[in-house]
GROMACS .gro file of C-alpha atoms in nm:
model
  231
    1ARG     CA    1  -0.594   0.268  -1.419
    2GLU     CA    2  -0.600   0.026  -1.139
    3MET     CA    3  -0.520   0.198  -0.827
    4ALA     CA    4  -0.822   0.449  -0.937
    5PHE     CA    5  -1.074   0.134  -1.103
    6ALA     CA    6  -1.018  -0.059  -0.686
    7LEU     CA    7  -1.080   0.324  -0.561
    8HIS     CA    8  -1.382   0.417  -0.774
    9ASP     CA    9  -1.551   0.067  -0.787
   10ALA     CA   10  -1.515   0.118  -0.349
   11GLY     CA   11  -1.751   0.439  -0.444
   12PHE     CA   12  -1.464   0.694  -0.381
   13ASN     CA   13  -1.406   0.996  -0.563
   14VAL     CA   14  -1.105   0.983  -0.726
   15TYR     CA   15  -0.880   1.219  -0.834
   16ASP     CA   16  -0.546   1.188  -1.027
   17LEU     CA   17  -0.334   1.424  -0.865
   18ASN     CA   18   0.053   1.486  -0.990
   19MET     CA   19   0.300   1.670  -0.785
   20ARG     CA   20   0.292   1.956  -1.029
   21ASP     CA   21  -0.044   2.017  -0.908
   22LEU     CA   22   0.064   2.009  -0.558
   23VAL     CA   23   0.327   2.232  -0.547
   24LYS     CA   24   0.132   2.500  -0.706
   25ARG     CA   25  -0.167   2.424  -0.458
   26PRO     CA   26  -0.067   2.224  -0.173
   27SER     CA   27  -0.390   2.385   0.012
   28ILE     CA   28  -0.575   2.074  -0.215
   29LEU     CA   29  -0.484   1.800   0.069
   30ASN     CA   30  -0.721   2.007   0.282
   31SER     CA   31  -1.003   1.855   0.069
   32LEU     CA   32  -0.896   1.560   0.042
   33ARG     CA   33  -0.997   1.249   0.304
   34GLY     CA   34  -0.769   1.009   0.118
   35ILE     CA   35  -0.448   1.000  -0.004
   36VAL     CA   36  -0.289   0.698  -0.225
   37PHE     CA   37   0.073   0.702  -0.332
   38VAL     CA   38   0.045   0.455  -0.630
   39GLY     CA   39   0.324   0.187  -0.743
   40GLY     CA   40   0.559   0.258  -1.019
   41PHE     CA   41   0.882   0.436  -1.124
   42SER     CA   42   0.842   0.766  -0.990
   43TYR     CA   43   1.114   1.027  -1.120
   44ALA     CA   44   1.263   0.680  -1.280
   45ASP     CA   45   1.387   0.573  -0.906
   46ALA     CA   46   1.719   0.747  -1.115
   47LEU     CA   47   1.803   0.844  -0.734
   48GLY     CA   48   1.690   0.515  -0.529
   49ALA     CA   49   1.346   0.372  -0.513
   50GLY     CA   50   1.140   0.694  -0.353
   51THR     CA   51   1.400   0.939  -0.299
   52GLY     CA   52   1.309   1.197  -0.587
   53TRP     CA   53   0.973   1.155  -0.535
   54ALA     CA   54   0.986   1.280  -0.134
   55ALA     CA   55   1.283   1.489  -0.198
   56SER     CA   56   0.980   1.710  -0.461
   57ILE     CA   57   0.784   1.719  -0.060
   58LEU     CA   58   1.071   1.756   0.205
   59SER     CA   59   1.205   2.043   0.010
   60ASN     CA   60   0.925   2.279  -0.077
   61PRO     CA   61   0.833   2.386   0.275
   62ARG     CA   62   0.503   2.490   0.196
   63LEU     CA   63   0.397   2.132   0.050
   64CYS     CA   64   0.545   1.973   0.314
   65GLU     CA   65   0.357   2.110   0.598
   66ALA     CA   66   0.059   2.027   0.385
   67PHE     CA   67   0.120   1.679   0.398
   68ARG     CA   68   0.202   1.685   0.770
   69ASN     CA   69  -0.117   1.868   0.785
   70PHE     CA   70  -0.279   1.586   0.623
   71ARG     CA   71  -0.112   1.318   0.781
   72ASP     CA   72  -0.215   1.429   1.149
   73ARG     CA   73  -0.574   1.478   1.073
   74GLU     CA   74  -0.798   1.249   1.233
   75ASP     CA   75  -1.036   1.198   0.956
   76THR     CA   76  -0.795   1.130   0.649
   77PHE     CA   77  -0.611   0.774   0.558
   78SER     CA   78  -0.336   0.716   0.362
   79LEU     CA   79  -0.229   0.415   0.171
   80GLY     CA   80   0.084   0.369  -0.042
   81VAL     CA   81   0.144   0.065  -0.264
   82CYS     CA   82   0.530  -0.017  -0.419
   83ASN     CA   83   0.719   0.277  -0.463
   84GLY     CA   84   0.468   0.485  -0.275
   85CYS     CA   85   0.562   0.248   0.019
   86GLN     CA   86   0.916   0.360  -0.019
   87LEU     CA   87   0.799   0.724   0.003
   88MET     CA   88   0.598   0.701   0.320
   89SER     CA   89   0.860   0.536   0.463
   90LYS     CA   90   1.160   0.826   0.335
   91LEU     CA   91   0.845   1.100   0.499
   92GLY     CA   92   0.888   0.871   0.799
   93TRP     CA   93   0.496   0.835   0.778
   94VAL     CA   94   0.580   0.456   0.887
   95GLU     CA   95   0.826   0.298   1.048
   96GLY     CA   96   1.114   0.151   0.854
   97GLU     CA   97   1.357   0.155   0.580
   98LEU     CA   98   1.322  -0.029   0.223
   99VAL     CA   99   1.653  -0.126   0.067
  100HIS     CA  100   1.779  -0.365  -0.212
  101ASN     CA  101   1.595  -0.714  -0.242
  102ASP     CA  102   1.839  -0.987  -0.122
  103SER     CA  103   1.809  -1.157  -0.427
  104GLY     CA  104   2.012  -0.843  -0.593
  105ARG     CA  105   1.733  -0.831  -0.858
  106PHE     CA  106   1.364  -0.720  -0.968
  107GLU     CA  107   1.049  -0.924  -0.858
  108SER     CA  108   0.810  -1.003  -1.004
  109ARG     CA  109   0.580  -1.279  -0.895
  110TYR     CA  110   0.255  -1.414  -0.665
  111SER     CA  111   0.320  -1.401  -0.371
  112THR     CA  112   0.147  -1.528  -0.064
  113VAL     CA  113   0.052  -1.291   0.210
  114ARG     CA  114  -0.130  -1.353   0.593
  115ILE     CA  115  -0.290  -1.071   0.725
  116GLY     CA  116  -0.261  -1.026   1.098
  117LYS     CA  117  -0.374  -0.849   1.428
  118THR     CA  118  -0.398  -0.483   1.352
  119ASN     CA  119  -0.587  -0.158   1.450
  120SER     CA  120  -0.513  -0.106   1.061
  121VAL     CA  121  -0.850   0.109   0.929
  122LEU     CA  122  -0.760  -0.029   0.600
  123LEU     CA  123  -0.750  -0.384   0.728
  124ARG     CA  124  -1.103  -0.494   0.927
  125GLY     CA  125  -1.215  -0.758   0.910
  126MET     CA  126  -0.932  -0.896   0.701
  127GLU     CA  127  -0.737  -1.094   1.022
  128GLY     CA  128  -0.633  -1.454   0.967
  129GLY     CA  129  -0.642  -1.393   0.559
  130VAL     CA  130  -0.405  -1.597   0.345
  131LEU     CA  131  -0.444  -1.420  -0.002
  132GLY     CA  132  -0.220  -1.399  -0.323
  133VAL     CA  133  -0.086  -1.095  -0.446
  134TRP     CA  134   0.107  -0.965  -0.700
  135VAL     CA  135   0.460  -0.806  -0.606
  136ALA     CA  136   0.678  -0.604  -0.836
  137HIS     CA  137   0.995  -0.461  -0.691
  138GLY     CA  138   1.407  -0.440  -0.708
  139GLU     CA  139   1.372  -0.201  -0.332
  140GLY     CA  140   1.107  -0.431  -0.118
  141LYS     CA  141   1.329  -0.515   0.178
  142PHE     CA  142   1.195  -0.369   0.528
  143THR     CA  143   1.509  -0.290   0.773
  144GLY     CA  144   1.527  -0.156   1.114
  145LEU     CA  145   1.148  -0.273   1.225
  146LYS     CA  146   1.208  -0.251   1.584
  147THR     CA  147   0.843  -0.122   1.727
  148ALA     CA  148   0.631  -0.121   1.374
  149ASP     CA  149   0.282  -0.288   1.383
  150VAL     CA  150   0.339  -0.551   1.068
  151PRO     CA  151  -0.009  -0.666   0.963
  152ILE     CA  152   0.079  -0.823   0.672
  153TYR     CA  153   0.322  -1.016   0.583
  154TYR     CA  154   0.490  -1.314   0.328
  155THR     CA  155   0.409  -1.688   0.410
  156ASP     CA  156   0.476  -2.022   0.299
  157ASN     CA  157   0.268  -2.251   0.126
  158SER     CA  158   0.062  -2.380   0.448
  159GLY     CA  159   0.078  -1.990   0.558
  160LYS     CA  160   0.352  -1.963   0.753
  161ARG     CA  161   0.580  -1.672   0.794
  162THR     CA  162   0.903  -1.714   0.639
  163SER     CA  163   1.179  -1.617   0.523
  164ASP     CA  164   1.274  -1.862   0.236
  165TYR     CA  165   1.368  -1.724  -0.101
  166PRO     CA  166   1.124  -1.650  -0.324
  167LEU     CA  167   0.836  -1.694  -0.095
  168ASN     CA  168   0.990  -1.433   0.078
  169PRO     CA  169   1.068  -1.229  -0.286
  170ASN     CA  170   1.289  -0.978  -0.092
  171GLY     CA  171   1.444  -1.081   0.272
  172SER     CA  172   1.249  -0.824   0.497
  173GLU     CA  173   1.232  -0.829   0.826
  174ARG     CA  174   1.009  -0.976   0.981
  175SER     CA  175   0.865  -1.108   0.683
  176ALA     CA  176   0.736  -0.839   0.657
  177ALA     CA  177   0.488  -0.705   0.346
  178ALA     CA  178   0.291  -0.413   0.474
  179VAL     CA  179   0.341  -0.148   0.802
  180CYS     CA  180   0.092   0.042   0.964
  181SER     CA  181   0.157   0.349   1.165
  182ALA     CA  182   0.086   0.360   1.509
  183ASP     CA  183  -0.321   0.469   1.515
  184GLY     CA  184  -0.441   0.251   1.194
  185ARG     CA  185  -0.489   0.525   0.959
  186HIS     CA  186  -0.129   0.438   0.735
  187LEU     CA  187  -0.022   0.148   0.549
  188ALA     CA  188   0.240   0.108   0.353
  189MET     CA  189   0.259  -0.243   0.183
  190MET     CA  190   0.479  -0.350  -0.107
  191PRO     CA  191   0.301  -0.593  -0.305
  192HIS     CA  192  -0.002  -0.477  -0.496
  193PRO     CA  193  -0.347  -0.497  -0.409
  194GLU     CA  194  -0.506  -0.277  -0.677
  195ARG     CA  195  -0.383  -0.576  -0.876
  196CYS     CA  196  -0.588  -0.807  -0.758
  197VAL     CA  197  -0.992  -0.685  -0.672
  198LEU     CA  198  -1.131  -0.868  -0.975
  199ASN     CA  199  -1.100  -1.259  -0.950
  200TRP     CA  200  -0.977  -1.330  -1.267
  201GLN     CA  201  -0.674  -1.105  -1.239
  202ASN     CA  202  -0.532  -1.351  -1.063
  203PRO     CA  203  -0.339  -1.693  -1.181
  204TYR     CA  204  -0.480  -1.911  -0.843
  205VAL     CA  205  -0.854  -1.858  -0.698
  206PRO     CA  206  -0.936  -2.096  -0.467
  207PRO     CA  207  -1.288  -2.282  -0.519
  208ARG     CA  208  -1.509  -2.153  -0.304
  209TRP     CA  209  -1.435  -1.819  -0.445
  210SER     CA  210  -1.426  -1.886  -0.796
  211LYS     CA  211  -1.818  -1.774  -0.816
  212ASN     CA  212  -1.709  -1.483  -0.676
  213LYS     CA  213  -1.633  -1.137  -0.889
  214TYR     CA  214  -1.429  -0.974  -0.637
  215TYR     CA  215  -1.105  -1.064  -0.495
  216PRO     CA  216  -1.063  -1.010  -0.104
  217TRP     CA  217  -0.823  -0.731  -0.176
  218ARG     CA  218  -1.121  -0.524  -0.230
  219ARG     CA  219  -1.205  -0.534   0.134
  220LEU     CA  220  -0.943  -0.324   0.179
  221PHE     CA  221  -1.074  -0.012  -0.036
  222VAL     CA  222  -1.366  -0.113   0.131
  223ASN     CA  223  -1.264  -0.056   0.423
  224ALA     CA  224  -1.109   0.275   0.341
  225TYR     CA  225  -1.497   0.415   0.183
  226GLU     CA  226  -1.631   0.306   0.512
  227PHE     CA  227  -1.385   0.487   0.727
  228CYS     CA  228  -1.427   0.793   0.522
  229ASP     CA  229  -1.810   0.760   0.540
  230GLY     CA  230  -1.781   0.730   0.955
  231ILE     CA  231  -1.939   0.324   0.929
   0.00000   0.00000   0.00000
C-alpha cells in the first residue's frame, strides 16, 4: 500500500498484480511501462531472500520471456525494493548478489544515504542529495559489484561513504544501497523510499524542509512518471 500510494500520488495508474496473474497471462507485461517489485517477504523467504520469487519466473519459459522482453524495451523502467531488489539481482537485471548482513541479524533502522552521479532515470536531479531512509532486511549485503553503477550508498553523519556498522547496516561492498543497470532504466535498492515520501513518515526532517508536505524521495517517483510521459 505504501508503494501504491507513492506511485499513485506521482500520477501513475497503479495495478496490483499477483504472480498468479502473470503466470496465467504473461502478455499483461506488454501493456505496462513500469514494473515495481515491492518489498516484503515473498514466499516467506523460506528458500532465501527472493529465491522463490525468482524461481516462479525463471522456471516458466513463457513468463521468463515476457519479463525479458519487458526489460529490453526502451520505453520501460523497473524498480525493485528490498525483496524486489533481491529478485532483480537473481534475474540478472542488475549486477551483484545479495547475501546475509554482516551483523547476522535482521536490520530495521533509519539510515542515511547519499545519491551519487548516475544515469538512472529514476534519480534525475537528485545527485548529491543526502537523505534519510528506512531499511528493513536480513539479506541486504551487496557483493560482486565489479563494474556496477552504485548510485546510492550509505554514509556517516557527515555524508561521507562508510562501511562502519550500524551506519552501513549490512556491510555492502562499496557501501552500496542500490545498483542500477547500465542503461539507467532499472534500479534495485535495499532501502524503502516508498516509506519516506511524506515528511511525517520520517523521524527527522531538516528545518528547511519542515514546512513541506513531501520528503525528497518523492522525486524518484515523479521522475519515473516523467520518464513514461516523455518529459
